[in-house]
PDB file of C-alpha atoms in Angstrom:
ATOM      1  CA  MET A   1      80.627 106.153  90.907  1.00 55.00           C
ATOM      2  CA  PRO A   2      79.655 109.732  90.744  1.00 70.00           C
ATOM      3  CA  GLY A   3      77.744 110.700  87.672  1.00 80.00           C
ATOM      4  CA  THR A   4      76.902 114.395  87.042  1.00 92.00           C
ATOM      5  CA  ALA A   5      78.287 115.857  89.831  1.00 96.00           C
ATOM      6  CA  ARG A   6      78.195 119.749  90.982  1.00 98.00           C
ATOM      7  CA  ILE A   7      81.803 120.661  91.464  1.00 98.00           C
ATOM      8  CA  ALA A   8      83.437 123.833  92.890  1.00 98.00           C
ATOM      9  CA  VAL A   9      86.424 124.924  92.452  1.00 98.00           C
ATOM     10  CA  VAL A  10      87.896 127.391  94.648  1.00 98.00           C
ATOM     11  CA  GLY A  11      90.781 130.143  93.126  1.00 97.00           C
ATOM     12  CA  ALA A  12      90.405 131.291  89.886  1.00 97.00           C
ATOM     13  CA  GLY A  13      94.260 130.978  89.125  1.00 95.00           C
ATOM     14  CA  LEU A  14      96.223 129.238  86.533  1.00 94.00           C
ATOM     15  CA  MET A  15      95.414 126.145  88.511  1.00 97.00           C
ATOM     16  CA  GLY A  16      92.285 126.929  88.976  1.00 98.00           C
ATOM     17  CA  HIS A  17      90.939 127.936  86.011  1.00 98.00           C
ATOM     18  CA  GLY A  18      92.153 124.931  84.412  1.00 98.00           C
ATOM     19  CA  ILE A  19      90.206 122.951  87.037  1.00 98.00           C
ATOM     20  CA  ALA A  20      87.384 124.391  86.561  1.00 98.00           C
ATOM     21  CA  GLN A  21      87.417 123.466  82.301  1.00 98.00           C
ATOM     22  CA  VAL A  22      88.350 119.980  82.738  1.00 98.00           C
ATOM     23  CA  PHE A  23      85.032 119.089  84.711  1.00 98.00           C
ATOM     24  CA  ALA A  24      83.227 121.599  82.559  1.00 98.00           C
ATOM     25  CA  LEU A  25      84.693 119.288  79.806  1.00 98.00           C
ATOM     26  CA  ALA A  26      83.700 116.599  81.503  1.00 98.00           C
ATOM     27  CA  GLY A  27      80.121 117.825  81.610  1.00 97.00           C
ATOM     28  CA  HIS A  28      80.037 118.898  84.914  1.00 98.00           C
ATOM     29  CA  ASP A  29      78.344 121.863  85.951  1.00 98.00           C
ATOM     30  CA  VAL A  30      81.046 124.020  87.936  1.00 98.00           C
ATOM     31  CA  THR A  31      81.469 127.374  90.441  1.00 98.00           C
ATOM     32  CA  ILE A  32      84.163 129.196  90.316  1.00 98.00           C
ATOM     33  CA  TYR A  33      85.360 131.902  93.474  1.00 98.00           C
ATOM     34  CA  ASP A  34      88.197 133.987  93.826  1.00 97.00           C
ATOM     35  CA  PRO A  35      87.948 136.941  95.778  1.00 95.00           C
ATOM     36  CA  VAL A  36      89.659 139.254  93.038  1.00 95.00           C
ATOM     37  CA  GLN A  37      87.491 140.289  90.584  1.00 95.00           C
ATOM     38  CA  ALA A  38      89.750 140.471  87.579  1.00 95.00           C
ATOM     39  CA  SER A  39      90.179 136.645  88.267  1.00 95.00           C
ATOM     40  CA  LEU A  40      86.707 135.547  87.768  1.00 96.00           C
ATOM     41  CA  ASP A  41      86.160 138.944  85.069  1.00 96.00           C
ATOM     42  CA  SER A  42      88.352 136.592  83.161  1.00 97.00           C
ATOM     43  CA  VAL A  43      87.728 133.180  83.666  1.00 98.00           C
ATOM     44  CA  LYS A  44      85.419 132.117  81.467  1.00 98.00           C
ATOM     45  CA  SER A  45      87.644 134.134  78.266  1.00 98.00           C
ATOM     46  CA  ARG A  46      90.718 132.088  79.743  1.00 98.00           C
ATOM     47  CA  ILE A  47      88.983 128.538  79.801  1.00 98.00           C
ATOM     48  CA  LEU A  48      86.945 129.145  76.224  1.00 98.00           C
ATOM     49  CA  ALA A  49      90.470 130.478  74.711  1.00 97.00           C
ATOM     50  CA  ASN A  50      92.135 127.327  75.467  1.00 97.00           C
ATOM     51  CA  LEU A  51      89.073 124.591  74.659  1.00 98.00           C
ATOM     52  CA  ARG A  52      88.951 126.652  71.035  1.00 97.00           C
ATOM     53  CA  ASP A  53      93.154 126.072  71.268  1.00 96.00           C
ATOM     54  CA  LEU A  54      92.913 122.315  71.813  1.00 96.00           C
ATOM     55  CA  GLY A  55      89.436 121.912  69.530  1.00 96.00           C
ATOM     56  CA  ASP A  56      87.673 120.861  72.449  1.00 97.00           C
ATOM     57  CA  ASP A  57      83.875 121.491  72.714  1.00 97.00           C
ATOM     58  CA  PRO A  58      83.534 125.661  73.699  1.00 98.00           C
ATOM     59  CA  SER A  59      80.065 125.165  74.807  1.00 98.00           C
ATOM     60  CA  ALA A  60      81.324 123.912  78.135  1.00 98.00           C
ATOM     61  CA  VAL A  61      82.694 127.298  79.187  1.00 98.00           C
ATOM     62  CA  GLU A  62      78.570 127.684  79.650  1.00 98.00           C
ATOM     63  CA  ARG A  63      78.746 124.873  83.185  1.00 98.00           C
ATOM     64  CA  VAL A  64      81.175 127.569  84.155  1.00 98.00           C
ATOM     65  CA  ARG A  65      79.593 130.241  86.699  1.00 98.00           C
ATOM     66  CA  PRO A  66      81.875 132.643  88.451  1.00 98.00           C
ATOM     67  CA  THR A  67      80.887 134.062  92.020  1.00 97.00           C
ATOM     68  CA  SER A  68      82.500 136.375  94.282  1.00 96.00           C
ATOM     69  CA  GLU A  69      80.734 135.100  97.756  1.00 97.00           C
ATOM     70  CA  LEU A  70      82.772 132.065  98.141  1.00 97.00           C
ATOM     71  CA  ALA A  71      79.239 130.794 100.875  1.00 97.00           C
ATOM     72  CA  ALA A  72      77.372 130.501  96.805  1.00 97.00           C
ATOM     73  CA  ALA A  73      80.060 129.161  95.267  1.00 97.00           C
ATOM     74  CA  VAL A  74      79.739 125.959  97.725  1.00 98.00           C
ATOM     75  CA  ARG A  75      76.687 125.874  99.018  1.00 97.00           C
ATOM     76  CA  ASP A  76      75.311 123.142  96.903  1.00 95.00           C
ATOM     77  CA  ALA A  77      79.191 121.431  95.649  1.00 98.00           C
ATOM     78  CA  ASP A  78      78.726 117.645  95.590  1.00 98.00           C
ATOM     79  CA  TYR A  79      82.774 117.705  95.729  1.00 98.00           C
ATOM     80  CA  VAL A  80      84.671 121.410  96.281  1.00 98.00           C
ATOM     81  CA  VAL A  81      88.504 121.671  95.514  1.00 98.00           C
ATOM     82  CA  GLU A  82      90.678 124.466  96.279  1.00 98.00           C
ATOM     83  CA  ALA A  83      93.371 125.679  93.821  1.00 97.00           C
ATOM     84  CA  VAL A  84      94.948 129.044  96.136  1.00 96.00           C
ATOM     85  CA  LEU A  85      98.338 130.341  97.064  1.00 94.00           C
ATOM     86  CA  GLU A  86     100.768 127.447  98.515  1.00 95.00           C
ATOM     87  CA  ASP A  87     100.151 129.085 102.127  1.00 96.00           C
ATOM     88  CA  LEU A  88      99.685 126.958 104.694  1.00 97.00           C
ATOM     89  CA  ALA A  89      97.356 128.956 106.834  1.00 97.00           C
ATOM     90  CA  LEU A  90      96.117 130.249 104.381  1.00 97.00           C
ATOM     91  CA  LYS A  91      94.420 127.191 103.191  1.00 97.00           C
ATOM     92  CA  GLN A  92      93.574 126.032 106.851  1.00 98.00           C
ATOM     93  CA  LYS A  93      91.530 128.930 107.568  1.00 97.00           C
ATOM     94  CA  LEU A  94      89.731 129.101 103.863  1.00 97.00           C
ATOM     95  CA  PHE A  95      88.404 125.313 104.662  1.00 98.00           C
ATOM     96  CA  VAL A  96      87.491 126.384 108.082  1.00 97.00           C
ATOM     97  CA  GLU A  97      84.981 128.565 106.182  1.00 98.00           C
ATOM     98  CA  ILE A  98      83.949 126.118 103.294  1.00 98.00           C
ATOM     99  CA  GLU A  99      83.176 123.260 106.243  1.00 98.00           C
ATOM    100  CA  ARG A 100      80.580 126.138 107.389  1.00 97.00           C
ATOM    101  CA  HIS A 101      78.799 126.199 104.032  1.00 98.00           C
ATOM    102  CA  VAL A 102      78.769 122.563 102.642  1.00 98.00           C
ATOM    103  CA  ARG A 103      76.240 119.621 102.936  1.00 97.00           C
ATOM    104  CA  PRO A 104      77.088 116.722 105.230  1.00 96.00           C
ATOM    105  CA  ASP A 105      78.477 114.496 102.822  1.00 97.00           C
ATOM    106  CA  THR A 106      80.460 117.332 100.440  1.00 98.00           C
ATOM    107  CA  ILE A 107      83.735 115.864  99.545  1.00 98.00           C
ATOM    108  CA  LEU A 108      86.025 118.595 100.267  1.00 98.00           C
ATOM    109  CA  ALA A 109      89.958 118.182  98.219  1.00 98.00           C
ATOM    110  CA  SER A 110      93.117 120.324  98.107  1.00 98.00           C
ATOM    111  CA  ASN A 111      95.557 120.791  95.304  1.00 97.00           C
ATOM    112  CA  THR A 112      98.325 121.586  96.418  1.00 94.00           C
ATOM    113  CA  SER A 113     101.791 120.983  95.283  1.00 93.00           C
ATOM    114  CA  VAL A 114     103.797 119.168  98.625  1.00 95.00           C
ATOM    115  CA  ILE A 115     102.426 120.442 101.391  1.00 97.00           C
ATOM    116  CA  PRO A 116     100.623 117.645 104.036  1.00 97.00           C
ATOM    117  CA  ILE A 117      97.122 117.076 103.376  1.00 98.00           C
ATOM    118  CA  THR A 118      96.919 115.805 107.490  1.00 98.00           C
ATOM    119  CA  ARG A 119      98.747 119.490 108.140  1.00 97.00           C
ATOM    120  CA  ILE A 120      95.386 121.725 105.922  1.00 98.00           C
ATOM    121  CA  MET A 121      92.617 119.296 107.456  1.00 98.00           C
ATOM    122  CA  GLU A 122      93.458 119.078 110.999  1.00 97.00           C
ATOM    123  CA  GLY A 123      90.927 122.079 111.891  1.00 96.00           C
ATOM    124  CA  LEU A 124      87.692 120.503 109.870  1.00 98.00           C
ATOM    125  CA  LYS A 125      85.271 119.039 112.144  1.00 97.00           C
ATOM    126  CA  ASP A 126      84.502 116.063 109.674  1.00 97.00           C
ATOM    127  CA  ARG A 127      88.024 114.861 108.618  1.00 98.00           C
ATOM    128  CA  ALA A 128      86.568 112.004 107.341  1.00 98.00           C
ATOM    129  CA  ARG A 129      85.658 113.724 103.931  1.00 98.00           C
ATOM    130  CA  ALA A 130      88.713 115.678 103.548  1.00 98.00           C
ATOM    131  CA  LEU A 131      91.439 114.840 100.763  1.00 98.00           C
ATOM    132  CA  GLY A 132      94.137 115.677  98.644  1.00 98.00           C
ATOM    133  CA  THR A 133      94.575 116.246  94.938  1.00 98.00           C
ATOM    134  CA  HIS A 134      97.547 117.526  93.276  1.00 98.00           C
ATOM    135  CA  TRP A 135      97.085 118.032  89.632  1.00 98.00           C
ATOM    136  CA  TRP A 136      99.812 119.140  87.536  1.00 98.00           C
ATOM    137  CA  ASN A 137     100.508 122.149  85.200  1.00 96.00           C
ATOM    138  CA  PRO A 138      98.638 122.705  83.182  1.00 97.00           C
ATOM    139  CA  PRO A 139      95.381 120.601  84.695  1.00 97.00           C
ATOM    140  CA  TYR A 140      93.853 120.780  81.030  1.00 97.00           C
ATOM    141  CA  LEU A 141      96.844 118.816  79.386  1.00 97.00           C
ATOM    142  CA  VAL A 142      98.707 116.956  82.250  1.00 97.00           C
ATOM    143  CA  PRO A 143      96.466 113.858  82.803  1.00 97.00           C
ATOM    144  CA  LEU A 144      98.310 113.349  86.368  1.00 98.00           C
ATOM    145  CA  VAL A 145      96.048 113.252  89.679  1.00 98.00           C
ATOM    146  CA  GLU A 146      97.247 112.280  93.298  1.00 98.00           C
ATOM    147  CA  VAL A 147      94.621 111.599  95.039  1.00 98.00           C
ATOM    148  CA  ILE A 148      96.048 111.857  98.819  1.00 98.00           C
ATOM    149  CA  GLY A 149      94.150 110.236 101.904  1.00 97.00           C
ATOM    150  CA  THR A 150      95.193 110.898 105.586  1.00 97.00           C
ATOM    151  CA  GLN A 151      94.771 109.205 108.646  1.00 97.00           C
ATOM    152  CA  TRP A 152      91.045 109.850 108.559  1.00 98.00           C
ATOM    153  CA  THR A 153      90.152 110.039 104.859  1.00 98.00           C
ATOM    154  CA  SER A 154      86.839 107.960 104.365  1.00 98.00           C
ATOM    155  CA  GLN A 155      87.272 104.633 101.634  1.00 97.00           C
ATOM    156  CA  HIS A 156      84.466 106.228 100.630  1.00 97.00           C
ATOM    157  CA  ALA A 157      85.906 109.771 100.052  1.00 98.00           C
ATOM    158  CA  ILE A 158      88.527 108.063  98.108  1.00 98.00           C
ATOM    159  CA  ASP A 159      87.507 105.802  95.551  1.00 98.00           C
ATOM    160  CA  TRP A 160      84.215 108.585  94.530  1.00 98.00           C
ATOM    161  CA  THR A 161      86.975 111.203  94.273  1.00 98.00           C
ATOM    162  CA  ILE A 162      89.518 108.745  92.172  1.00 98.00           C
ATOM    163  CA  ALA A 163      86.061 107.807  89.886  1.00 98.00           C
ATOM    164  CA  LEU A 164      85.044 111.482  89.573  1.00 98.00           C
ATOM    165  CA  HIS A 165      88.563 112.142  87.950  1.00 98.00           C
ATOM    166  CA  LYS A 166      88.999 109.222  85.975  1.00 98.00           C
ATOM    167  CA  ALA A 167      85.408 109.758  84.081  1.00 97.00           C
ATOM    168  CA  ALA A 168      86.877 113.039  83.437  1.00 97.00           C
ATOM    169  CA  GLY A 169      90.068 111.802  81.502  1.00 97.00           C
ATOM    170  CA  LYS A 170      92.768 111.944  84.015  1.00 98.00           C
ATOM    171  CA  THR A 171      95.244 109.614  85.086  1.00 98.00           C
ATOM    172  CA  PRO A 172      94.089 109.294  89.630  1.00 98.00           C
ATOM    173  CA  VAL A 173      96.495 107.650  91.466  1.00 98.00           C
ATOM    174  CA  HIS A 174      96.112 107.033  95.128  1.00 98.00           C
ATOM    175  CA  VAL A 175      98.969 108.045  97.381  1.00 98.00           C
ATOM    176  CA  LYS A 176      98.546 105.713 100.452  1.00 96.00           C
ATOM    177  CA  LYS A 177     100.438 107.770 103.244  1.00 97.00           C
ATOM    178  CA  ASP A 178     100.402 111.692 103.360  1.00 97.00           C
ATOM    179  CA  VAL A 179     103.990 112.904 103.230  1.00 97.00           C
ATOM    180  CA  PRO A 180     105.402 115.718 101.766  1.00 96.00           C
ATOM    181  CA  GLY A 181     105.901 116.291  98.521  1.00 96.00           C
ATOM    182  CA  PHE A 182     103.609 112.645  98.003  1.00 97.00           C
ATOM    183  CA  VAL A 183     105.148 110.901  94.325  1.00 98.00           C
ATOM    184  CA  GLY A 184     105.691 113.230  92.025  1.00 97.00           C
ATOM    185  CA  ASN A 185     107.412 115.867  93.539  1.00 97.00           C
ATOM    186  CA  ARG A 186     109.320 113.877  95.759  1.00 97.00           C
ATOM    187  CA  LEU A 187     110.525 111.893  92.648  1.00 98.00           C
ATOM    188  CA  GLN A 188     111.162 114.753  90.839  1.00 97.00           C
ATOM    189  CA  HIS A 189     112.836 116.961  93.503  1.00 97.00           C
ATOM    190  CA  ALA A 190     115.214 114.311  94.336  1.00 97.00           C
ATOM    191  CA  LEU A 191     116.337 114.451  90.640  1.00 98.00           C
ATOM    192  CA  TRP A 192     116.654 118.443  91.030  1.00 98.00           C
ATOM    193  CA  ARG A 193     118.555 117.514  94.144  1.00 98.00           C
ATOM    194  CA  GLU A 194     121.169 115.906  92.046  1.00 98.00           C
ATOM    195  CA  ALA A 195     120.950 118.082  89.133  1.00 98.00           C
ATOM    196  CA  ILE A 196     121.836 121.183  90.949  1.00 98.00           C
ATOM    197  CA  ALA A 197     124.704 118.809  93.314  1.00 98.00           C
ATOM    198  CA  LEU A 198     126.306 118.557  89.670  1.00 98.00           C
ATOM    199  CA  VAL A 199     126.743 121.943  88.753  1.00 98.00           C
ATOM    200  CA  GLU A 200     127.294 123.141  92.583  1.00 98.00           C
ATOM    201  CA  HIS A 201     130.843 120.982  92.358  1.00 98.00           C
ATOM    202  CA  GLY A 202     131.814 121.862  89.100  1.00 98.00           C
ATOM    203  CA  ILE A 203     131.410 118.756  87.668  1.00 98.00           C
ATOM    204  CA  CYS A 204     129.383 119.873  84.212  1.00 98.00           C
ATOM    205  CA  ASP A 205     127.455 122.918  83.403  1.00 98.00           C
ATOM    206  CA  ALA A 206     123.597 123.405  83.737  1.00 98.00           C
ATOM    207  CA  GLU A 207     123.258 122.907  80.102  1.00 98.00           C
ATOM    208  CA  THR A 208     124.810 119.577  79.885  1.00 98.00           C
ATOM    209  CA  VAL A 209     122.366 118.678  82.784  1.00 98.00           C
ATOM    210  CA  ASP A 210     119.557 119.552  81.252  1.00 98.00           C
ATOM    211  CA  ALA A 211     120.973 118.043  77.432  1.00 98.00           C
ATOM    212  CA  VAL A 212     122.189 114.395  79.294  1.00 98.00           C
ATOM    213  CA  ILE A 213     118.734 114.221  80.630  1.00 98.00           C
ATOM    214  CA  LYS A 214     116.868 114.777  77.565  1.00 97.00           C
ATOM    215  CA  ALA A 215     119.062 113.042  75.515  1.00 98.00           C
ATOM    216  CA  SER A 216     119.326 109.847  77.668  1.00 98.00           C
ATOM    217  CA  PHE A 217     116.403 108.175  79.624  1.00 97.00           C
ATOM    218  CA  GLY A 218     114.363 111.140  79.600  1.00 97.00           C
ATOM    219  CA  ARG A 219     113.568 109.391  76.163  1.00 96.00           C
ATOM    220  CA  ARG A 220     111.911 106.371  77.717  1.00 96.00           C
ATOM    221  CA  LEU A 221     110.501 108.323  80.817  1.00 96.00           C
ATOM    222  CA  ALA A 222     107.002 108.397  79.170  1.00 92.00           C
ATOM    223  CA  VAL A 223     106.663 104.712  78.713  1.00 95.00           C
ATOM    224  CA  LEU A 224     108.901 103.222  80.925  1.00 97.00           C
ATOM    225  CA  GLY A 225     109.241 104.296  84.559  1.00 97.00           C
ATOM    226  CA  PRO A 226     112.194 103.693  86.871  1.00 97.00           C
ATOM    227  CA  LEU A 227     110.847 100.259  88.585  1.00 98.00           C
ATOM    228  CA  GLU A 228     109.524  99.162  85.490  1.00 98.00           C
ATOM    229  CA  ASN A 229     113.528  99.865  83.666  1.00 98.00           C
ATOM    230  CA  ALA A 230     114.895  98.453  86.708  1.00 98.00           C
ATOM    231  CA  ASP A 231     112.730  95.273  86.363  1.00 98.00           C
ATOM    232  CA  LEU A 232     113.845  95.315  82.730  1.00 98.00           C
ATOM    233  CA  VAL A 233     117.462  95.426  83.176  1.00 97.00           C
ATOM    234  CA  GLY A 234     117.749  93.351  86.391  1.00 98.00           C
ATOM    235  CA  THR A 235     117.406  94.089  89.796  1.00 98.00           C
ATOM    236  CA  ASP A 236     120.431  92.200  90.676  1.00 98.00           C
ATOM    237  CA  LEU A 237     122.264  94.717  88.027  1.00 98.00           C
ATOM    238  CA  THR A 238     120.533  97.965  90.223  1.00 98.00           C
ATOM    239  CA  LEU A 239     121.496  96.654  92.960  1.00 98.00           C
ATOM    240  CA  ALA A 240     124.966  96.240  91.979  1.00 98.00           C
ATOM    241  CA  ILE A 241     125.001 100.424  90.369  1.00 98.00           C
ATOM    242  CA  HIS A 242     123.559 101.245  93.590  1.00 98.00           C
ATOM    243  CA  GLN A 243     126.403  99.910  95.673  1.00 98.00           C
ATOM    244  CA  THR A 244     128.315 102.509  93.203  1.00 98.00           C
ATOM    245  CA  VAL A 245     127.062 104.926  93.208  1.00 98.00           C
ATOM    246  CA  LEU A 246     124.833 106.064  95.726  1.00 97.00           C
ATOM    247  CA  PRO A 247     127.143 106.613  98.739  1.00 97.00           C
ATOM    248  CA  ASP A 248     128.717 109.796  96.345  1.00 97.00           C
ATOM    249  CA  ILE A 249     124.868 110.792  95.447  1.00 97.00           C
ATOM    250  CA  GLU A 250     124.233 113.940  96.905  1.00 97.00           C
ATOM    251  CA  GLN A 251     122.038 113.527 100.491  1.00 95.00           C
ATOM    252  CA  ARG A 252     122.197 116.933 102.262  1.00 94.00           C
ATOM    253  CA  PRO A 253     118.404 117.426 103.724  1.00 94.00           C
ATOM    254  CA  ALA A 254     119.089 121.023 103.357  1.00 96.00           C
ATOM    255  CA  PRO A 255     119.010 123.046  99.846  1.00 97.00           C
ATOM    256  CA  SER A 256     121.623 123.469  98.206  1.00 98.00           C
ATOM    257  CA  PRO A 257     124.050 126.384  98.914  1.00 97.00           C
ATOM    258  CA  TYR A 258     124.707 127.325  95.324  1.00 98.00           C
ATOM    259  CA  LEU A 259     120.858 127.540  95.283  1.00 98.00           C
ATOM    260  CA  GLU A 260     120.011 130.023  97.627  1.00 98.00           C
ATOM    261  CA  ALA A 261     122.896 131.704  96.415  1.00 98.00           C
ATOM    262  CA  LEU A 262     121.009 132.390  92.787  1.00 98.00           C
ATOM    263  CA  VAL A 263     118.227 133.356  94.547  1.00 98.00           C
ATOM    264  CA  ALA A 264     119.979 135.590  97.086  1.00 98.00           C
ATOM    265  CA  LYS A 265     121.021 137.012  94.319  1.00 98.00           C
ATOM    266  CA  GLY A 266     117.808 137.499  92.769  1.00 98.00           C
ATOM    267  CA  LYS A 267     118.723 135.301  89.802  1.00 98.00           C
ATOM    268  CA  LEU A 268     115.166 133.623  89.573  1.00 98.00           C
ATOM    269  CA  GLY A 269     115.333 132.399  86.543  1.00 98.00           C
ATOM    270  CA  PHE A 270     112.455 133.229  83.668  1.00 98.00           C
ATOM    271  CA  LYS A 271     111.177 135.892  86.079  1.00 97.00           C
ATOM    272  CA  SER A 272     114.694 137.788  86.478  1.00 98.00           C
ATOM    273  CA  GLY A 273     115.964 136.685  82.718  1.00 98.00           C
ATOM    274  CA  GLU A 274     118.828 134.276  84.621  1.00 98.00           C
ATOM    275  CA  GLY A 275     118.888 131.744  86.925  1.00 98.00           C
ATOM    276  CA  PHE A 276     121.947 128.813  86.191  1.00 98.00           C
ATOM    277  CA  ARG A 277     121.504 130.222  83.205  1.00 97.00           C
ATOM    278  CA  LYS A 278     120.654 133.460  81.248  1.00 98.00           C
ATOM    279  CA  TRP A 279     117.270 134.285  79.300  1.00 98.00           C
ATOM    280  CA  SER A 280     116.680 136.288  76.729  1.00 98.00           C
ATOM    281  CA  ALA A 281     112.530 137.307  76.093  1.00 98.00           C
ATOM    282  CA  GLU A 282     113.009 134.976  72.845  1.00 98.00           C
ATOM    283  CA  GLU A 283     113.868 132.059  74.007  1.00 98.00           C
ATOM    284  CA  GLN A 284     111.410 131.851  77.403  1.00 98.00           C
ATOM    285  CA  ALA A 285     108.940 132.372  74.837  1.00 98.00           C
ATOM    286  CA  ALA A 286     110.292 129.429  72.620  1.00 98.00           C
ATOM    287  CA  LEU A 287     110.878 127.236  75.624  1.00 98.00           C
ATOM    288  CA  ARG A 288     106.981 127.801  76.715  1.00 97.00           C
ATOM    289  CA  ALA A 289     106.201 127.158  73.017  1.00 97.00           C
ATOM    290  CA  LYS A 290     107.803 123.966  72.889  1.00 97.00           C
ATOM    291  CA  VAL A 291     106.741 122.143  76.384  1.00 97.00           C
ATOM    292  CA  LEU A 292     102.792 123.048  74.991  1.00 96.00           C
ATOM    293  CA  GLN A 293     103.471 121.586  71.447  1.00 97.00           C
ATOM    294  CA  HIS A 294     105.312 118.806  73.312  1.00 96.00           C
ATOM    295  CA  LEU A 295     102.060 118.319  76.027  1.00 96.00           C
ATOM    296  CA  LYS A 296      99.819 119.246  73.033  1.00 96.00           C
ATOM    297  CA  ARG A 297     100.760 116.143  71.293  1.00 95.00           C
ATOM    298  CA  ALA A 298     100.922 113.639  73.813  1.00 95.00           C
ATOM    299  CA  ARG A 299      97.435 114.562  74.760  1.00 94.00           C
ATOM    300  CA  ALA A 300      96.622 113.738  71.361  1.00 93.00           C
ATOM    301  CA  SER A 301      98.118 110.766  71.170  1.00 91.00           C
ATOM    302  CA  ASP A 302      96.442 109.725  74.366  1.00 89.00           C
ATOM    303  CA  ALA A 303      92.961 109.482  72.886  1.00 80.00           C
TER     304      ALA A 303
END
């Protein structure tokens, strides 16, 4: 079991500053690196604002040390987690550079949402200490961290990483095979594919899709997972339903032409004010606030 560890976070953006916040609050010393000076200059103020908003100990921010030098950030670390853009070439290059500066026993982790860890870490000399840790946004409110090993990852690295995150108050799970999207995003985007198809084929509009989910099985998902639900109703009933509905569910392996058309037309959702539906600035702010308050309440109830 890891005790107090020296953590290095590479990337001070949306995910990186939240990951640093979690580890600092858990009592670890954290260095955080970013090549963009503006991100470094604001990282402690962003963390402090989060801590105060959540009623957490604001002194935790003093355990975070920003640095503009990658070597300085990772040199003494027990554990390095990368949280940069979802760009395979960038991540590969970064880990080769990180490996030059860390100790032989330092564990290296990538916080990627969907890129296979095997591809990110294939250029390392010592791939046994490398793995994935997929955090969810915002990192300080969503408890799950998917810990993904590759065919090279040692059991020690997996066990140590799971223990580190569990002690920090997260819910780590072990993903045993390195596949694109891991577990959470494969489940999430399987649902999204069918949701988009329902709209594309004129079965209902976007508002109806979201209303159906939020007012039905979405209410149960926080306490009743899909396989728990299947056992609850019976595997025989689940089989009978699948025999009828699965042949009619969207199965194409490529993105929806409807989604591609939205992007081609510049309908990018909140970014442009319209995606599957139109969004005013007030509606965007209200939805963001609603989600944030929901996550805060869930965090409080977990405590």
